[in-house]
Short mmCIF file of C-alpha atoms and ligand atoms in Angstrom, two decimals:
data_model
loop_
_atom_site.label_atom_id
_atom_site.label_comp_id
_atom_site.label_asym_id
_atom_site.label_seq_id
_atom_site.Cartn_x
_atom_site.Cartn_y
_atom_site.Cartn_z
CA MET A 12 52.12 94.40 125.29
CA GLU A 13 54.57 91.51 125.16
CA HIS A 14 58.00 92.64 124.00
CA PHE A 15 60.22 90.30 122.03
CA ASN A 16 63.92 90.86 122.46
CA SER A 17 64.21 89.35 119.00
CA THR A 18 61.82 87.74 116.53
CA PRO A 19 61.80 83.91 116.62
CA LEU A 20 63.52 83.89 113.23
CA GLN A 21 66.57 85.83 114.41
CA ILE A 22 69.63 83.65 115.02
CA ASP A 23 72.32 85.23 117.19
CA LEU A 24 76.05 84.61 116.77
CA ARG A 25 76.45 82.09 119.59
CA ARG A 26 73.44 80.06 118.42
CA HIS A 27 74.77 80.05 114.84
CA LEU A 28 78.13 78.73 116.01
CA ARG A 29 76.46 76.04 118.16
CA GLU A 30 74.09 74.98 115.38
CA ASN A 31 77.15 74.54 113.16
CA ASP A 32 78.70 72.26 115.79
CA GLU A 33 81.68 74.56 116.29
CA ASP A 34 84.31 73.70 118.87
CA ARG A 35 83.18 75.10 122.25
CA ASP A 36 86.45 76.95 122.89
CA LEU A 37 86.49 78.44 119.38
CA THR A 38 82.87 79.53 119.91
CA ARG A 39 83.91 81.17 123.16
CA LEU A 40 86.83 82.95 121.47
CA ILE A 41 84.71 84.31 118.59
CA CYS A 42 82.02 85.48 121.02
CA GLU A 43 84.61 87.16 123.27
CA ILE A 44 85.84 89.17 120.28
CA ALA A 45 82.26 90.04 119.34
CA ASP A 46 81.68 91.25 122.91
CA ALA A 47 84.90 93.32 122.81
CA SER A 48 83.59 95.08 119.70
CA LYS A 49 80.76 96.61 121.76
CA TYR A 50 83.31 98.52 123.84
CA ILE A 51 85.19 99.55 120.70
CA ILE A 52 81.96 100.86 119.20
CA ASN A 53 81.44 103.00 122.29
CA ALA A 54 85.02 104.28 122.09
CA ILE A 55 84.59 105.21 118.42
CA ARG A 56 81.28 106.96 118.98
CA THR A 57 82.43 108.89 122.05
CA GLY A 58 86.21 108.51 122.31
CA ASP A 59 89.06 111.00 122.20
CA LEU A 60 90.70 111.32 118.79
CA GLY A 61 93.83 112.87 120.28
CA MET A 62 97.14 111.26 119.34
CA ALA A 63 98.16 108.70 121.94
CA GLY A 64 101.78 109.76 121.52
CA THR A 65 103.13 106.24 121.27
CA SER A 66 104.10 104.60 117.97
CA ASN A 67 103.50 101.09 116.65
CA LEU A 68 105.96 98.65 115.07
CA TYR A 69 105.73 100.53 111.77
CA GLY A 70 106.60 103.91 113.26
CA GLU A 71 103.03 105.17 112.77
CA LYS A 72 101.68 107.49 115.46
CA GLN A 73 98.99 105.62 117.38
CA LEU A 74 95.67 107.35 117.73
CA ALA A 75 94.09 107.07 121.15
CA LEU A 76 91.43 104.82 119.62
CA ASP A 77 94.04 102.44 118.26
CA VAL A 78 95.59 102.02 121.66
CA LEU A 79 92.25 101.76 123.45
CA SER A 80 90.85 99.20 120.99
CA ASP A 81 94.05 97.18 121.31
CA ARG A 82 93.76 97.12 125.10
CA ILE A 83 90.07 96.17 125.01
CA ILE A 84 90.72 93.12 122.85
CA ILE A 85 93.90 92.02 124.65
CA LYS A 86 92.11 92.20 128.01
CA ARG A 87 89.23 90.03 126.73
CA LEU A 88 91.57 87.51 125.09
CA ARG A 89 93.90 87.34 128.10
CA HIS A 90 91.01 86.36 130.39
CA SER A 91 89.15 84.16 127.89
CA GLY A 92 90.95 81.00 129.02
CA VAL A 93 91.27 79.74 125.43
CA VAL A 94 94.24 81.74 124.07
CA ALA A 95 97.85 80.54 123.90
CA ASN A 96 99.47 83.55 122.18
CA LEU A 97 98.30 86.77 120.58
CA VAL A 98 99.86 89.48 118.47
CA SER A 99 98.36 92.82 117.49
CA GLU A 100 99.18 95.18 114.64
CA GLU A 101 99.48 97.86 117.34
CA SER A 102 101.99 96.04 119.54
CA ASP A 103 105.56 95.09 118.65
CA GLU A 104 105.77 91.63 120.15
CA VAL A 105 103.86 88.40 120.68
CA VAL A 106 101.90 88.35 123.98
CA SER A 107 102.28 84.87 125.52
CA ILE A 108 99.36 83.81 127.70
CA ASP A 109 99.55 80.00 127.76
CA PRO A 110 102.21 79.68 125.05
CA ASP A 111 102.83 75.94 125.07
CA ASN A 112 99.19 74.86 125.21
CA GLU A 113 98.49 73.35 121.79
CA ASP A 114 94.82 72.87 122.72
CA LYS A 115 94.31 76.64 122.80
CA PHE A 116 94.29 79.19 120.01
CA SER A 117 96.66 81.88 118.77
CA VAL A 118 95.21 85.15 117.51
CA ALA A 119 96.62 87.82 115.19
CA PHE A 120 94.47 90.93 114.97
CA ASP A 121 94.26 94.52 113.84
CA PRO A 122 92.15 96.17 116.53
CA LEU A 123 91.11 99.18 114.47
CA ASP A 124 92.18 98.97 110.85
CA GLY A 125 91.84 102.27 109.02
CA SER A 126 91.82 104.24 112.28
CA SER A 127 93.00 107.35 110.45
CA LEU A 128 89.53 107.41 108.85
CA VAL A 129 87.66 107.85 112.16
CA ASP A 130 88.24 111.60 112.35
CA VAL A 131 86.68 112.01 108.89
CA ASN A 132 83.79 109.76 109.97
CA MET A 133 84.43 106.94 107.52
CA ALA A 134 84.02 103.23 108.17
CA VAL A 135 86.73 101.26 110.01
CA GLY A 136 87.03 97.71 111.27
CA THR A 137 88.56 95.05 113.51
CA ILE A 138 90.22 92.13 111.69
CA VAL A 139 90.97 88.80 113.40
CA SER A 140 92.91 85.69 112.35
CA ILE A 141 92.75 82.50 114.49
CA TYR A 142 95.08 79.48 114.50
CA LYS A 143 95.00 76.31 116.60
CA GLY A 144 97.97 75.95 118.96
CA GLY A 145 100.77 78.32 119.90
CA ASN A 146 102.39 79.03 116.54
CA LEU A 147 101.49 82.36 114.94
CA LEU A 148 103.97 82.02 112.05
CA GLN A 149 101.85 79.57 110.04
CA PRO A 150 100.68 79.98 106.43
CA GLY A 151 97.19 81.47 106.25
CA ARG A 152 95.75 78.20 104.91
CA ASN A 153 96.13 76.81 108.44
CA GLN A 154 93.70 79.33 109.98
CA VAL A 155 90.80 77.69 111.80
CA ALA A 156 88.73 80.87 111.67
CA ALA A 157 88.78 84.50 110.56
CA MET A 158 86.41 87.37 111.21
CA TYR A 159 85.97 91.10 110.99
CA ILE A 160 83.68 93.65 112.57
CA LEU A 161 82.79 96.64 110.39
CA TYR A 162 81.97 99.88 112.22
CA GLY A 163 80.00 101.73 109.56
CA PRO A 164 76.50 103.24 109.33
CA ARG A 165 75.54 99.78 110.62
CA THR A 166 77.76 97.54 112.70
CA THR A 167 78.21 94.14 111.07
CA LEU A 168 80.26 91.06 111.87
CA VAL A 169 81.46 88.53 109.30
CA TYR A 170 83.05 85.20 110.24
CA SER A 171 84.06 81.86 108.81
CA THR A 172 85.37 78.69 110.46
CA GLY A 173 85.89 77.05 107.09
CA LYS A 174 82.21 76.20 106.57
CA GLY A 175 81.17 79.23 104.53
CA VAL A 176 81.01 82.96 105.26
CA HIS A 177 78.23 84.47 107.36
CA GLU A 178 77.22 88.08 108.10
CA PHE A 179 75.53 89.32 111.28
CA GLY A 180 74.11 92.75 112.07
CA MET A 181 74.08 94.42 115.47
CA ASN A 182 70.52 95.09 116.70
CA SER A 183 69.24 97.69 119.15
CA LEU A 184 70.20 95.43 122.06
CA MET A 185 73.79 95.20 120.73
CA GLU A 186 73.23 91.52 119.82
CA TYR A 187 74.68 90.18 116.56
CA THR A 188 71.88 88.48 114.59
CA LEU A 189 72.22 86.62 111.29
CA ASN A 190 71.72 88.61 108.08
CA TYR A 191 73.17 86.27 105.43
CA GLN A 192 74.79 82.87 105.64
CA ASN A 193 77.00 81.09 103.06
CA ILE A 194 77.75 84.28 101.13
CA ARG A 195 79.13 83.44 97.65
CA MET A 196 81.06 85.77 95.34
CA THR A 197 79.29 84.57 92.22
CA GLY A 198 79.01 87.85 90.36
CA PRO A 199 81.43 89.49 87.88
CA ALA A 200 83.89 92.16 89.07
CA ARG A 201 81.81 95.30 88.47
CA ILE A 202 83.80 97.34 91.04
CA TYR A 203 87.50 97.59 91.79
CA SER A 204 89.46 99.14 94.65
CA PRO A 205 92.97 100.25 93.56
CA GLY A 206 95.22 101.00 96.56
CA GLY A 207 98.55 102.77 96.31
CA LEU A 208 99.70 105.56 93.97
CA ARG A 209 98.88 104.80 90.31
CA SER A 210 102.13 106.51 89.29
CA LYS A 211 104.00 103.84 91.26
CA TYR A 212 102.26 100.88 89.60
CA THR A 213 104.49 98.36 87.78
CA PRO A 214 103.66 97.55 84.13
CA GLY A 215 101.61 94.43 84.96
CA THR A 216 99.42 96.18 87.53
CA GLU A 217 99.04 99.21 85.25
CA ARG A 218 97.83 96.95 82.44
CA PHE A 219 95.45 95.18 84.83
CA ALA A 220 93.94 98.48 86.06
CA ARG A 221 93.60 99.77 82.50
CA THR A 222 91.88 96.54 81.39
CA LEU A 223 89.38 96.78 84.25
CA GLU A 224 88.55 100.38 83.33
CA GLU A 225 88.21 99.52 79.62
CA ASN A 226 85.73 96.80 80.71
CA GLY A 227 83.64 99.44 82.52
CA THR A 228 84.60 98.34 86.04
CA LYS A 229 83.76 101.14 88.49
CA LEU A 230 86.33 102.48 90.98
CA ARG A 231 85.21 102.19 94.61
CA TYR A 232 87.95 102.89 97.20
CA SER A 233 87.44 104.14 100.76
CA GLY A 234 90.96 103.75 102.16
CA GLY A 235 89.63 101.24 104.69
CA PHE A 236 90.48 97.60 104.01
CA VAL A 237 87.49 96.25 105.95
CA PRO A 238 84.74 98.29 104.22
CA ASP A 239 86.42 97.83 100.83
CA ILE A 240 86.54 94.03 101.21
CA ASN A 241 83.09 93.90 102.78
CA GLN A 242 81.70 95.68 99.71
CA LEU A 243 83.08 92.90 97.45
CA LEU A 244 81.53 90.20 99.62
CA ILE A 245 78.10 91.76 100.06
CA LYS A 246 77.88 92.83 96.40
CA ARG A 247 78.97 89.26 95.53
CA GLY A 248 81.83 90.38 93.28
CA GLY A 249 84.65 92.82 92.57
CA VAL A 250 88.38 93.09 93.13
CA PHE A 251 90.61 94.92 95.63
CA MET A 252 94.30 95.46 95.12
CA TYR A 253 97.14 97.00 97.04
CA PRO A 254 99.91 95.95 94.66
CA HIS A 255 103.69 95.88 94.72
CA LEU A 256 104.83 99.40 93.85
CA THR A 257 108.02 100.62 92.20
CA ASP A 258 109.14 102.02 95.57
CA ALA A 259 107.45 99.38 97.77
CA PRO A 260 107.90 95.87 96.29
CA SER A 261 105.98 94.32 99.22
CA GLY A 262 103.07 96.74 98.98
CA LYS A 263 101.61 98.05 102.24
CA LEU A 264 99.22 95.58 103.84
CA ARG A 265 100.28 93.16 106.62
CA LEU A 266 100.05 89.46 106.00
CA LEU A 267 99.15 88.26 109.50
CA TYR A 268 96.69 90.97 110.52
CA GLU A 269 95.00 91.97 107.23
CA LEU A 270 95.71 89.70 104.26
CA ASN A 271 95.47 86.20 105.76
CA PRO A 272 92.11 86.71 107.51
CA MET A 273 90.54 88.47 104.52
CA ALA A 274 91.96 85.91 102.08
CA PHE A 275 90.49 83.10 104.22
CA LEU A 276 87.06 84.76 104.23
CA VAL A 277 87.09 85.61 100.52
CA GLU A 278 88.20 82.09 99.53
CA GLN A 279 85.45 80.65 101.74
CA ALA A 280 83.03 82.77 99.69
CA GLY A 281 84.39 81.31 96.43
CA GLY A 282 86.79 84.17 95.75
CA ALA A 283 90.59 84.24 95.37
CA ALA A 284 93.53 86.12 96.90
CA SER A 285 97.01 86.40 95.40
CA ASP A 286 100.16 88.45 95.88
CA GLY A 287 100.26 88.71 92.09
CA ARG A 288 102.08 85.42 91.60
CA ARG A 289 100.94 82.99 94.32
CA ARG A 290 98.07 82.35 96.71
CA ILE A 291 98.17 84.61 99.77
CA LEU A 292 97.24 81.70 102.05
CA ASP A 293 100.33 79.75 100.94
CA ILE A 294 102.84 82.43 101.98
CA GLU A 295 105.09 81.11 104.77
CA PRO A 296 105.62 84.05 107.18
CA ASP A 297 109.05 84.41 108.79
CA SER A 298 108.05 87.38 110.96
CA VAL A 299 104.89 88.94 112.40
CA ASP A 300 105.37 92.20 110.50
CA LEU A 301 105.53 90.75 106.98
CA ARG A 302 103.85 92.82 104.28
CA ALA A 303 102.71 91.51 100.89
CA PRO A 304 101.08 92.81 97.71
CA VAL A 305 97.46 91.71 97.30
CA PHE A 306 94.89 91.14 94.56
CA ILE A 307 91.71 89.77 96.15
CA GLY A 308 88.13 89.15 95.00
CA THR A 309 86.39 87.54 92.05
CA PRO A 310 88.56 84.62 90.84
CA ALA A 311 88.55 85.66 87.16
CA ALA A 312 89.77 89.17 88.10
CA VAL A 313 92.54 87.82 90.32
CA ALA A 314 93.60 85.42 87.54
CA LEU A 315 93.67 88.35 85.08
CA ALA A 316 95.92 90.32 87.45
CA GLU A 317 98.33 87.37 87.67
CA GLN A 318 98.29 87.02 83.87
CA CYS A 319 99.05 90.74 83.32
CA ILE A 320 101.92 90.60 85.83
CA ARG A 321 103.32 87.36 84.35
CA GLU A 322 103.19 88.71 80.78
CA GLU A 323 104.49 92.20 81.58
CA GLU A 324 106.99 91.41 84.36
CA GLY A 325 107.96 87.78 83.83
P1 AFP B 23 95.72 102.61 108.65
O1 AFP B 23 95.23 101.49 109.55
O2 AFP B 23 97.11 103.05 108.94
O3 AFP B 23 94.74 103.73 108.52
O4 AFP B 23 95.85 101.97 107.18
C1 AFP B 23 94.72 101.34 106.67
C2 AFP B 23 95.22 100.37 105.62
O5 AFP B 23 96.17 99.51 106.17
C3 AFP B 23 94.05 99.59 105.01
O6 AFP B 23 92.93 99.61 105.84
C4 AFP B 23 93.76 100.31 103.71
O7 AFP B 23 93.31 99.42 102.69
C5 AFP B 23 95.10 100.92 103.34
O8 AFP B 23 95.82 101.10 104.55
C6 AFP B 23 94.92 102.26 102.67
O9 AFP B 23 96.22 102.72 102.35
P2 AFP B 23 96.36 104.11 101.56
O10 AFP B 23 95.99 105.16 102.55
O11 AFP B 23 97.79 104.13 101.12
O12 AFP B 23 95.40 104.05 100.39
#
């Protein structure tokens, strides 16, 4: 019996990039990261959860998986031949590979976002932000691509190069094949993901959360940024927030590694992303470890958050 590796209708990641006339080096970079995810999947499924003992820039103990995932991606990027600089949420400095080559790409990534969820068997992800040239301190609107890989019950990969948002699923041969292309967040916000302690919400955010609940919006929050954002995209609507808090005015999430790539993807799907007052993608970073508050998802919900904050907090 003849065995098809894949049905004729299945389009794999590399073919999708080529059929969209993507830059050859950018295609190579995206596919290198997709390949790296296969080793991360193996590490998650079989790896040691013991504490690695080292700490990252934010003083958080690094799980072995964090460190291992970081090394897997850095090794692939270092030898890809298309990277100028890279910086990881796990490391504390920019890794220069071909730093002055403006024809190459710079990459900011979180190798395993939500890693503290692995030991309770909840979904985690890799988040990647890609810029042209050597400068990593650019506003997110300058990204040439963003992507994430979601390690959940299924492994899925979502990417955009500015021509829409596309989701791929990993098949039995560990190939990424197209599930949906040009995903659009056209629906209303029927779900919301409220990060941070409610008791620490400022008046504007508190009013926003209360309004959502009064409108019957359902709370869905996993504690993992990648699955929580993915849910908004695949359900075509909803809103995620990790707001400014009374004891943390910049919120928790990192601009370069988490907010910029997700804001790029969500905007490409017709959504919006704000820090409560301005567009996330317009923030001019002055350091790699910048944090910012975030309201991201259905445009009407993000606009409502900004209105509540403006009216309650000036
Ligand atoms: P870790 O990567 O340290 O587990 O943090 C995950 C995260 O940055 C993001 O994935 C979640 O949206 C957010 O933190 C959850 O934060 P809380 O645990 O404070 O809800």
